[in-house]
GROMACS .gro file of C-alpha atoms in nm:
model
  408
    1MET     CA    1 -12.244   1.211  10.939
    2SER     CA    2 -12.534   1.353  10.743
    3GLY     CA    3 -12.589   1.266  10.378
    4ARG     CA    4 -12.407   1.502  10.143
    5GLY     CA    5 -12.441   1.597   9.781
    6PRO     CA    6 -12.140   1.629   9.551
    7SER     CA    7 -12.169   2.010   9.543
    8ALA     CA    8 -12.138   2.055   9.920
    9LEU     CA    9 -11.800   2.197  10.026
   10VAL     CA   10 -11.836   2.181  10.404
   11ALA     CA   11 -12.000   1.907  10.612
   12HIS     CA   12 -12.286   2.090  10.785
   13THR     CA   13 -12.624   2.016  10.927
   14PRO     CA   14 -12.868   2.307  10.882
   15SER     CA   15 -12.849   2.393  11.253
   16ASP     CA   16 -12.467   2.420  11.230
   17THR     CA   17 -12.472   2.690  10.963
   18LEU     CA   18 -12.451   3.061  11.034
   19GLU     CA   19 -12.815   3.102  10.928
   20GLY     CA   20 -12.921   2.803  11.138
   21LYS     CA   21 -12.758   2.937  11.455
   22SER     CA   22 -12.917   3.278  11.403
   23TRP     CA   23 -13.256   3.116  11.338
   24LEU     CA   24 -13.243   2.909  11.658
   25ARG     CA   25 -13.208   3.230  11.861
   26ASN     CA   26 -13.571   3.308  11.774
   27PHE     CA   27 -13.684   3.037  12.016
   28ALA     CA   28 -13.704   3.011  12.393
   29ASN     CA   29 -13.443   2.778  12.545
   30GLU     CA   30 -13.699   2.505  12.615
   31ASP     CA   31 -13.807   2.502  12.247
   32CYS     CA   32 -13.461   2.499  12.088
   33GLY     CA   33 -13.437   2.120  12.084
   34SER     CA   34 -13.760   2.083  11.884
   35ALA     CA   35 -13.660   2.366  11.652
   36GLN     CA   36 -13.322   2.202  11.589
   37LEU     CA   37 -13.488   1.871  11.509
   38LEU     CA   38 -13.724   2.044  11.267
   39ILE     CA   39 -13.452   2.222  11.072
   40ASN     CA   40 -13.225   1.917  11.064
   41SER     CA   41 -13.509   1.706  10.922
   42LEU     CA   42 -13.513   1.902  10.596
   43ARG     CA   43 -13.427   1.727  10.268
   44ILE     CA   44 -13.236   1.963  10.039
   45PHE     CA   45 -13.185   1.846   9.680
   46SER     CA   46 -12.887   1.980   9.487
   47ALA     CA   47 -12.927   2.153   9.152
   48ASP     CA   48 -12.731   1.879   8.973
   49GLU     CA   49 -12.943   1.602   9.123
   50PHE     CA   50 -13.266   1.784   9.040
   51ARG     CA   51 -13.173   1.862   8.683
   52SER     CA   52 -13.024   1.528   8.583
   53ARG     CA   53 -13.295   1.314   8.738
   54LEU     CA   54 -13.589   1.525   8.615
   55LEU     CA   55 -13.445   1.520   8.262
   56ALA     CA   56 -13.401   1.142   8.288
   57ILE     CA   57 -13.765   1.085   8.388
   58VAL     CA   58 -13.892   1.316   8.112
   59LEU     CA   59 -13.691   1.125   7.851
   60GLU     CA   60 -13.811   0.796   7.996
   61ARG     CA   61 -14.174   0.904   7.978
   62LEU     CA   62 -14.136   1.019   7.618
   63THR     CA   63 -14.035   0.669   7.511
   64GLU     CA   64 -14.361   0.533   7.654
   65PHE     CA   65 -14.591   0.731   7.422
   66SER     CA   66 -14.684   0.662   7.061
   67GLY     CA   67 -14.720   0.954   6.824
   68PRO     CA   68 -14.596   1.310   6.870
   69VAL     CA   69 -14.575   1.448   7.226
   70ALA     CA   70 -14.616   1.811   7.337
   71VAL     CA   71 -14.428   1.906   7.654
   72TYR     CA   72 -14.510   2.205   7.877
   73PRO     CA   73 -14.379   2.343   8.206
   74VAL     CA   74 -14.643   2.362   8.478
   75LYS     CA   75 -14.724   2.723   8.569
   76ASN     CA   76 -14.962   2.919   8.788
   77THR     CA   77 -15.270   2.935   8.564
   78PRO     CA   78 -15.529   3.198   8.670
   79LYS     CA   79 -15.889   3.084   8.709
   80ASP     CA   80 -16.006   3.268   8.396
   81VAL     CA   81 -15.728   3.141   8.167
   82GLN     CA   82 -15.735   2.842   7.932
   83GLU     CA   83 -15.429   2.640   7.846
   84PRO     CA   84 -15.218   2.649   7.638
   85SER     CA   85 -15.145   3.013   7.721
   86PRO     CA   86 -14.839   3.240   7.721
   87LEU     CA   87 -14.652   3.292   8.045
   88PRO     CA   88 -14.784   3.601   8.231
   89MET     CA   89 -14.479   3.795   8.353
   90ASN     CA   90 -14.654   4.035   8.595
   91GLY     CA   91 -14.334   4.237   8.616
   92ARG     CA   92 -14.138   3.944   8.759
   93LEU     CA   93 -13.886   3.710   8.604
   94PRO     CA   94 -13.991   3.344   8.602
   95GLY     CA   95 -13.822   3.121   8.860
   96SER     CA   96 -13.895   2.748   8.871
   97TYR     CA   97 -14.087   2.775   8.543
   98ALA     CA   98 -13.774   2.889   8.359
   99ILE     CA   99 -13.560   2.609   8.505
  100VAL     CA  100 -13.816   2.343   8.410
  101ALA     CA  101 -13.854   2.501   8.064
  102ASN     CA  102 -13.478   2.477   8.017
  103ILE     CA  103 -13.487   2.106   8.102
  104ILE     CA  104 -13.772   2.060   7.855
  105ARG     CA  105 -13.561   2.233   7.589
  106ASP     CA  106 -13.290   1.971   7.641
  107SER     CA  107 -13.544   1.691   7.594
  108VAL     CA  108 -13.681   1.855   7.278
  109GLU     CA  109 -13.337   1.909   7.126
  110ASN     CA  110 -13.219   1.556   7.214
  111PRO     CA  111 -13.531   1.339   7.210
  112PRO     CA  112 -13.529   0.960   7.236
  113GLU     CA  113 -13.481   0.790   6.901
  114GLY     CA  114 -13.802   0.772   6.699
  115VAL     CA  115 -13.997   1.012   6.924
  116THR     CA  116 -14.132   1.344   6.797
  117VAL     CA  117 -14.130   1.606   7.073
  118VAL     CA  118 -14.236   1.971   7.060
  119GLY     CA  119 -14.202   2.217   7.345
  120SER     CA  120 -14.505   2.432   7.436
  121PRO     CA  121 -14.690   2.434   7.098
  122ASN     CA  122 -15.001   2.654   7.070
  123LEU     CA  123 -15.346   2.513   7.000
  124ASP     CA  124 -15.314   2.545   6.621
  125LYS     CA  125 -14.990   2.347   6.626
  126LEU     CA  126 -15.150   2.083   6.848
  127ARG     CA  127 -15.432   2.049   6.598
  128GLY     CA  128 -15.211   2.046   6.288
  129GLY     CA  129 -14.960   1.803   6.436
  130LYS     CA  130 -15.230   1.563   6.562
  131PHE     CA  131 -15.067   1.534   6.900
  132ARG     CA  132 -15.198   1.249   7.112
  133HIS     CA  133 -15.011   1.316   7.438
  134LEU     CA  134 -14.936   1.621   7.650
  135LEU     CA  135 -14.664   1.591   7.913
  136LEU     CA  136 -14.681   1.857   8.187
  137VAL     CA  137 -14.352   1.890   8.379
  138ASP     CA  138 -14.320   2.028   8.732
  139ASP     CA  139 -14.033   2.066   8.979
  140TYR     CA  140 -14.213   2.014   9.311
  141SER     CA  141 -14.569   1.988   9.435
  142GLY     CA  142 -14.606   2.037   9.808
  143SER     CA  143 -14.979   2.103   9.842
  144GLY     CA  144 -15.093   2.007   9.490
  145GLY     CA  145 -15.250   2.349   9.436
  146LEU     CA  146 -15.035   2.467   9.145
  147ALA     CA  147 -15.061   2.138   8.953
  148ILE     CA  148 -15.439   2.133   9.001
  149LYS     CA  149 -15.479   2.496   8.889
  150HIS     CA  150 -15.272   2.426   8.578
  151GLY     CA  151 -15.463   2.105   8.505
  152LYS     CA  152 -15.795   2.289   8.533
  153GLY     CA  153 -15.664   2.545   8.285
  154TRP     CA  154 -15.637   2.265   8.029
  155ALA     CA  155 -15.978   2.128   8.126
  156ARG     CA  156 -16.137   2.472   8.064
  157ASN     CA  157 -16.029   2.470   7.700
  158PRO     CA  158 -16.332   2.336   7.503
  159THR     CA  159 -16.113   2.199   7.223
  160ILE     CA  160 -15.890   2.009   7.464
  161ARG     CA  161 -16.197   1.885   7.650
  162SER     CA  162 -16.351   1.761   7.323
  163TRP     CA  163 -16.035   1.580   7.214
  164ARG     CA  164 -16.012   1.407   7.550
  165SER     CA  165 -16.378   1.303   7.547
  166TYR     CA  166 -16.321   1.129   7.212
  167GLY     CA  167 -16.008   0.958   7.341
  168LEU     CA  168 -15.785   1.155   7.104
  169LEU     CA  169 -15.567   1.319   7.368
  170ARG     CA  170 -15.415   1.211   7.698
  171ILE     CA  171 -15.261   1.447   7.953
  172HIS     CA  172 -14.976   1.330   8.177
  173TYR     CA  173 -14.814   1.496   8.478
  174VAL     CA  174 -14.455   1.438   8.590
  175SER     CA  175 -14.275   1.609   8.876
  176PHE     CA  176 -13.938   1.577   9.041
  177ALA     CA  177 -14.097   1.554   9.388
  178VAL     CA  178 -14.455   1.533   9.515
  179SER     CA  179 -14.560   1.529   9.880
  180SER     CA  180 -14.802   1.265  10.006
  181LEU     CA  181 -15.070   1.532  10.055
  182ALA     CA  182 -15.022   1.672   9.705
  183LEU     CA  183 -15.033   1.325   9.550
  184ARG     CA  184 -15.367   1.251   9.714
  185ARG     CA  185 -15.515   1.583   9.603
  186ILE     CA  186 -15.387   1.559   9.245
  187ARG     CA  187 -15.520   1.207   9.198
  188LYS     CA  188 -15.855   1.299   9.352
  189GLU     CA  189 -15.911   1.570   9.089
  190ARG     CA  190 -15.864   1.319   8.801
  191LEU     CA  191 -15.726   1.589   8.572
  192PHE     CA  192 -15.437   1.377   8.445
  193ASP     CA  193 -15.426   1.035   8.281
  194SER     CA  194 -15.105   0.952   8.466
  195VAL     CA  195 -14.906   1.101   8.752
  196VAL     CA  196 -14.536   1.016   8.789
  197GLN     CA  197 -14.279   1.147   9.035
  198VAL     CA  198 -13.906   1.102   9.078
  199GLU     CA  199 -13.901   1.152   9.456
  200CYS     CA  200 -14.136   1.151   9.752
  201GLY     CA  201 -14.161   1.504   9.886
  202LEU     CA  202 -14.062   1.472  10.251
  203ASP     CA  203 -14.318   1.604  10.500
  204PHE     CA  204 -14.425   1.554  10.860
  205SER     CA  205 -14.601   1.228  10.772
  206ASN     CA  206 -14.279   1.049  10.675
  207ALA     CA  207 -14.027   1.235  10.893
  208ARG     CA  208 -13.828   1.016  11.130
  209TRP     CA  209 -13.981   1.150  11.451
  210THR     CA  210 -14.140   0.991  11.754
  211GLN     CA  211 -14.497   1.087  11.839
  212ARG     CA  212 -14.372   1.313  12.117
  213GLU     CA  213 -14.121   1.482  11.886
  214ARG     CA  214 -14.390   1.538  11.624
  215GLU     CA  215 -14.623   1.695  11.879
  216SER     CA  216 -14.352   1.928  12.012
  217ILE     CA  217 -14.258   2.038  11.658
  218GLU     CA  218 -14.621   2.104  11.571
  219GLN     CA  219 -14.652   2.306  11.891
  220ILE     CA  220 -14.361   2.539  11.807
  221CYS     CA  221 -14.486   2.578  11.449
  222GLN     CA  222 -14.817   2.699  11.589
  223SER     CA  223 -14.697   2.914  11.875
  224TYR     CA  224 -14.419   3.094  11.682
  225ALA     CA  225 -14.603   3.147  11.352
  226TRP     CA  226 -14.672   3.504  11.251
  227LYS     CA  227 -14.976   3.395  11.045
  228LYS     CA  228 -15.152   3.092  11.188
  229ASP     CA  229 -15.284   2.999  10.842
  230TYR     CA  230 -14.924   2.925  10.739
  231ALA     CA  231 -14.812   2.761  11.064
  232TYR     CA  232 -14.769   2.431  10.876
  233GLY     CA  233 -14.714   2.585  10.533
  234ARG     CA  234 -14.963   2.638  10.252
  235ASP     CA  235 -15.278   2.428  10.293
  236ASP     CA  236 -15.136   2.276  10.614
  237SER     CA  237 -14.913   2.058  10.397
  238ARG     CA  238 -14.625   2.036  10.650
  239GLY     CA  239 -14.349   2.018  10.390
  240LEU     CA  240 -13.982   1.947  10.461
  241CYS     CA  241 -13.852   1.935  10.104
  242VAL     CA  242 -13.627   2.209   9.958
  243MET     CA  243 -13.440   2.248   9.629
  244SER     CA  244 -13.147   2.473   9.556
  245HIS     CA  245 -13.360   2.687   9.324
  246THR     CA  246 -13.679   2.703   9.530
  247VAL     CA  247 -13.792   2.717   9.892
  248PRO     CA  248 -14.160   2.614   9.876
  249ASN     CA  249 -14.428   2.795  10.075
  250ASN     CA  250 -14.553   2.462  10.207
  251LEU     CA  251 -14.267   2.461  10.460
  252PRO     CA  252 -14.368   2.566  10.814
  253ALA     CA  253 -14.378   2.945  10.832
  254VAL     CA  254 -14.119   2.959  11.110
  255LEU     CA  255 -13.852   2.866  10.854
  256TRP     CA  256 -13.916   3.159  10.620
  257GLN     CA  257 -14.140   3.421  10.784
  258LYS     CA  258 -14.009   3.776  10.823
  259LYS     CA  259 -14.193   3.849  11.146
  260GLY     CA  260 -14.258   3.644  11.458
  261PRO     CA  261 -14.568   3.622  11.679
  262ASN     CA  262 -14.750   3.956  11.713
  263GLY     CA  263 -14.512   4.114  11.464
  264SER     CA  264 -14.202   4.062  11.679
  265PRO     CA  265 -13.855   4.057  11.512
  266TRP     CA  266 -13.773   3.726  11.345
  267MET     CA  267 -13.461   3.594  11.174
  268PRO     CA  268 -13.570   3.357  10.892
  269PHE     CA  269 -13.362   3.056  10.802
  270PHE     CA  270 -13.455   3.100  10.435
  271SER     CA  271 -13.456   3.475  10.380
  272ALA     CA  272 -13.704   3.583  10.107
  273ARG     CA  273 -13.775   3.209  10.062
  274ARG     CA  274 -13.444   3.157   9.886
  275MET     CA  275 -13.124   2.972   9.959
  276ASN     CA  276 -12.837   3.218   9.962
  277PRO     CA  277 -12.507   3.120   9.793
  278ARG     CA  278 -12.346   3.008  10.120
  279GLN     CA  279 -12.642   2.786  10.207
  280THR     CA  280 -12.631   2.634   9.860
  281LEU     CA  281 -12.262   2.548   9.897
  282GLU     CA  282 -12.301   2.409  10.248
  283LEU     CA  283 -12.637   2.232  10.231
  284ALA     CA  284 -12.714   2.124   9.873
  285GLY     CA  285 -12.768   1.748   9.885
  286TYR     CA  286 -12.830   1.739  10.260
  287SER     CA  287 -13.045   1.466  10.414
  288GLN     CA  288 -13.083   1.347  10.770
  289HIS     CA  289 -12.864   1.067  10.905
  290ILE     CA  290 -13.025   0.723  10.872
  291ASN     CA  291 -13.052   0.503  11.179
  292VAL     CA  292 -13.093   0.161  11.017
  293ARG     CA  293 -13.162  -0.001  11.352
  294GLN     CA  294 -13.457   0.232  11.402
  295VAL     CA  295 -13.580   0.163  11.048
  296ALA     CA  296 -13.572  -0.213  11.112
  297ALA     CA  297 -13.759  -0.177  11.441
  298GLU     CA  298 -14.027   0.044  11.283
  299MET     CA  299 -14.093  -0.224  11.022
  300GLY     CA  300 -14.140  -0.490  11.290
  301GLN     CA  301 -13.800  -0.651  11.231
  302GLN     CA  302 -13.716  -0.650  11.602
  303ARG     CA  303 -13.463  -0.936  11.597
  304LEU     CA  304 -13.276  -0.774  11.310
  305ALA     CA  305 -13.283  -0.439  11.493
  306ARG     CA  306 -13.129  -0.600  11.802
  307GLN     CA  307 -12.850  -0.760  11.601
  308LEU     CA  308 -12.780  -0.431  11.419
  309GLY     CA  309 -12.726  -0.275  11.760
  310SER     CA  310 -12.497  -0.553  11.884
  311ARG     CA  311 -12.336  -0.826  11.674
  312LEU     CA  312 -12.367  -0.638  11.343
  313SER     CA  313 -12.287  -0.294  11.478
  314ASP     CA  314 -11.935  -0.294  11.330
  315GLU     CA  315 -12.044  -0.403  10.983
  316SER     CA  316 -12.025  -0.151  10.699
  317PRO     CA  317 -12.314   0.098  10.672
  318ASP     CA  318 -12.393  -0.023  10.320
  319LEU     CA  319 -12.419  -0.386  10.431
  320LYS     CA  320 -12.650  -0.290  10.717
  321LYS     CA  321 -12.873  -0.095  10.480
  322LEU     CA  322 -12.886  -0.393  10.246
  323LEU     CA  323 -12.988  -0.625  10.532
  324VAL     CA  324 -13.268  -0.385  10.635
  325LEU     CA  325 -13.379  -0.371  10.271
  326LEU     CA  326 -13.406  -0.751  10.272
  327GLY     CA  327 -13.617  -0.725  10.587
  328ALA     CA  328 -13.849  -0.476  10.418
  329LEU     CA  329 -13.888  -0.690  10.106
  330ALA     CA  330 -13.955  -0.994  10.323
  331ILE     CA  331 -14.272  -0.830  10.463
  332GLY     CA  332 -14.397  -0.716  10.123
  333LYS     CA  333 -14.268  -0.356  10.109
  334ARG     CA  334 -14.147  -0.359   9.749
  335ARG     CA  335 -14.233  -0.021   9.597
  336GLU     CA  336 -13.954   0.238   9.573
  337HIS     CA  337 -14.174   0.516   9.711
  338MET     CA  338 -14.268   0.311  10.015
  339LEU     CA  339 -13.908   0.206  10.078
  340SER     CA  340 -13.786   0.562  10.030
  341ALA     CA  341 -14.029   0.686  10.295
  342HIS     CA  342 -13.921   0.414  10.542
  343PHE     CA  343 -13.548   0.465  10.488
  344GLY     CA  344 -13.565   0.843  10.462
  345VAL     CA  345 -13.338   0.838  10.155
  346PRO     CA  346 -13.396   0.938   9.790
  347ILE     CA  347 -13.564   0.690   9.559
  348GLY     CA  348 -13.243   0.680   9.355
  349ALA     CA  349 -13.057   0.537   9.654
  350ILE     CA  350 -13.326   0.270   9.697
  351THR     CA  351 -13.298   0.182   9.329
  352GLN     CA  352 -12.921   0.137   9.367
  353MET     CA  353 -12.971  -0.091   9.668
  354LEU     CA  354 -13.222  -0.302   9.475
  355VAL     CA  355 -12.977  -0.333   9.184
  356VAL     CA  356 -12.704  -0.449   9.422
  357GLY     CA  357 -12.940  -0.702   9.584
  358ARG     CA  358 -13.017  -0.851   9.243
  359LYS     CA  359 -12.651  -0.863   9.141
  360LEU     CA  360 -12.567  -1.048   9.462
  361GLY     CA  361 -12.844  -1.299   9.393
  362LEU     CA  362 -13.036  -1.201   9.708
  363ILE     CA  363 -13.340  -1.059   9.523
  364ASP     CA  364 -13.515  -1.176   9.207
  365ASP     CA  365 -13.660  -0.958   8.930
  366GLU     CA  366 -13.992  -0.933   9.116
  367ARG     CA  367 -13.814  -0.803   9.428
  368ARG     CA  368 -13.874  -1.120   9.623
  369LEU     CA  369 -13.604  -1.275   9.834
  370THR     CA  370 -13.420  -1.567   9.678
  371ASP     CA  371 -13.307  -1.865   9.887
  372ALA     CA  372 -12.973  -1.687   9.929
  373GLY     CA  373 -13.154  -1.370  10.039
  374TRP     CA  374 -13.358  -1.558  10.301
  375ALA     CA  375 -13.042  -1.727  10.425
  376GLU     CA  376 -12.868  -1.392  10.471
  377LEU     CA  377 -13.168  -1.243  10.650
  378ARG     CA  378 -13.205  -1.542  10.883
  379SER     CA  379 -12.835  -1.527  10.958
  380ALA     CA  380 -12.857  -1.156  11.037
  381ARG     CA  381 -13.154  -1.206  11.273
  382ARG     CA  382 -12.980  -1.446  11.505
  383ALA     CA  383 -12.649  -1.452  11.686
  384PRO     CA  384 -12.455  -1.749  11.545
  385ALA     CA  385 -12.096  -1.848  11.609
  386LYS     CA  386 -11.859  -1.631  11.413
  387GLN     CA  387 -11.820  -1.754  11.055
  388PRO     CA  388 -11.556  -1.672  10.794
  389SER     CA  389 -11.644  -1.382  10.568
  390ARG     CA  390 -11.708  -1.437  10.201
  391GLU     CA  391 -11.525  -1.182   9.986
  392LEU     CA  392 -11.730  -1.016   9.712
  393THR     CA  393 -11.600  -0.865   9.389
  394GLY     CA  394 -11.739  -0.692   9.089
  395SER     CA  395 -11.869  -0.336   9.141
  396ASP     CA  396 -11.772   0.016   9.243
  397GLU     CA  397 -12.137   0.122   9.273
  398PRO     CA  398 -12.267   0.288   9.589
  399TYR     CA  399 -12.440   0.052   9.830
  400TYR     CA  400 -12.226  -0.241   9.712
  401PRO     CA  401 -12.079  -0.417  10.020
  402THR     CA  402 -11.740  -0.580   9.997
  403LYS     CA  403 -11.838  -0.899  10.179
  404LEU     CA  404 -12.124  -1.093  10.336
  405ARG     CA  405 -12.114  -1.301  10.650
  406GLY     CA  406 -12.129  -1.677  10.620
  407SER     CA  407 -12.495  -1.792  10.611
  408GLN     CA  408 -12.616  -2.030  10.878
   0.00000   0.00000   0.00000
């Protein structure tokens, strides 16, 4: 069964929904399989998950700074505008900006103890308050373009530029999710003194596809796109990440375009680049099913992969995930972002698994396998005689197995 968020009422994959079935009818029969794989590879974060985890990272960052901190939502800054600037309405109500601003309000009204936080102060207030840190908060960066435009708006302000040159001000960027492409582009510009993200923005580069599947998906994105420039989304960023409040334009155009090739009729999956109420109820929190055997094989843990498909096939899903995590740590893959990309699960799930591994004494504080961890991994890799199970007690947390096999 696919991963579900707490707000989902019905167990659906995107292709099972009413909108998904209608969308698949856009494609010729021979292309439906690739289209179905594309749509079912989306990662859709729920509103609750987005809000709680972005607020948590903002509060965590605030505790790391000394002196007063000014916090701003990232917005689309025109090329001729300097930051800080008021929000240009242009006749439209703000979308993601307003949601991020609301989260910032919560952090300002309930700051960490001993931290002075002000939301969106103007330049005079920055000067009078002798602020030493600016924290720019974003919801999602798929291509990096918006974050870079906003960062350049700050760099154009001569006062801000002067303060930074004298080492009086540091600018930090934090986002709920950032794609691998966006992360490279943002860091290359060197506009921010630090860049922190909660989640890896899923895209084609870390989707769980074979080479042949990837090529077939790229082919349908190209051949069915109304505008070839957006065949793979904005700036060819090939995004697969969606949030309940926003459907980014870095998704392949076939998911949200209003017309098909040569202007032919087209039924979008995300109409007007929004999730409708039914989609939100059915899909919020959705992620693709994890094949832990495939994950182990991709990391070169072939013996473990074989045992997961045979002797360990009846073990609990959480225990199998923990064993694959041990295999990843054993070959030096210790960073949450790297593990999240390999497993295809949120960073929060990886963090929980690491906590469980430490509580069981299988992993030390540096995320290296202990003697007990190596024993469990060696036992999992081979096919020993059946041993009595060791019962475990002590936690109701997710990813906490109830027992481990006897080590050999």
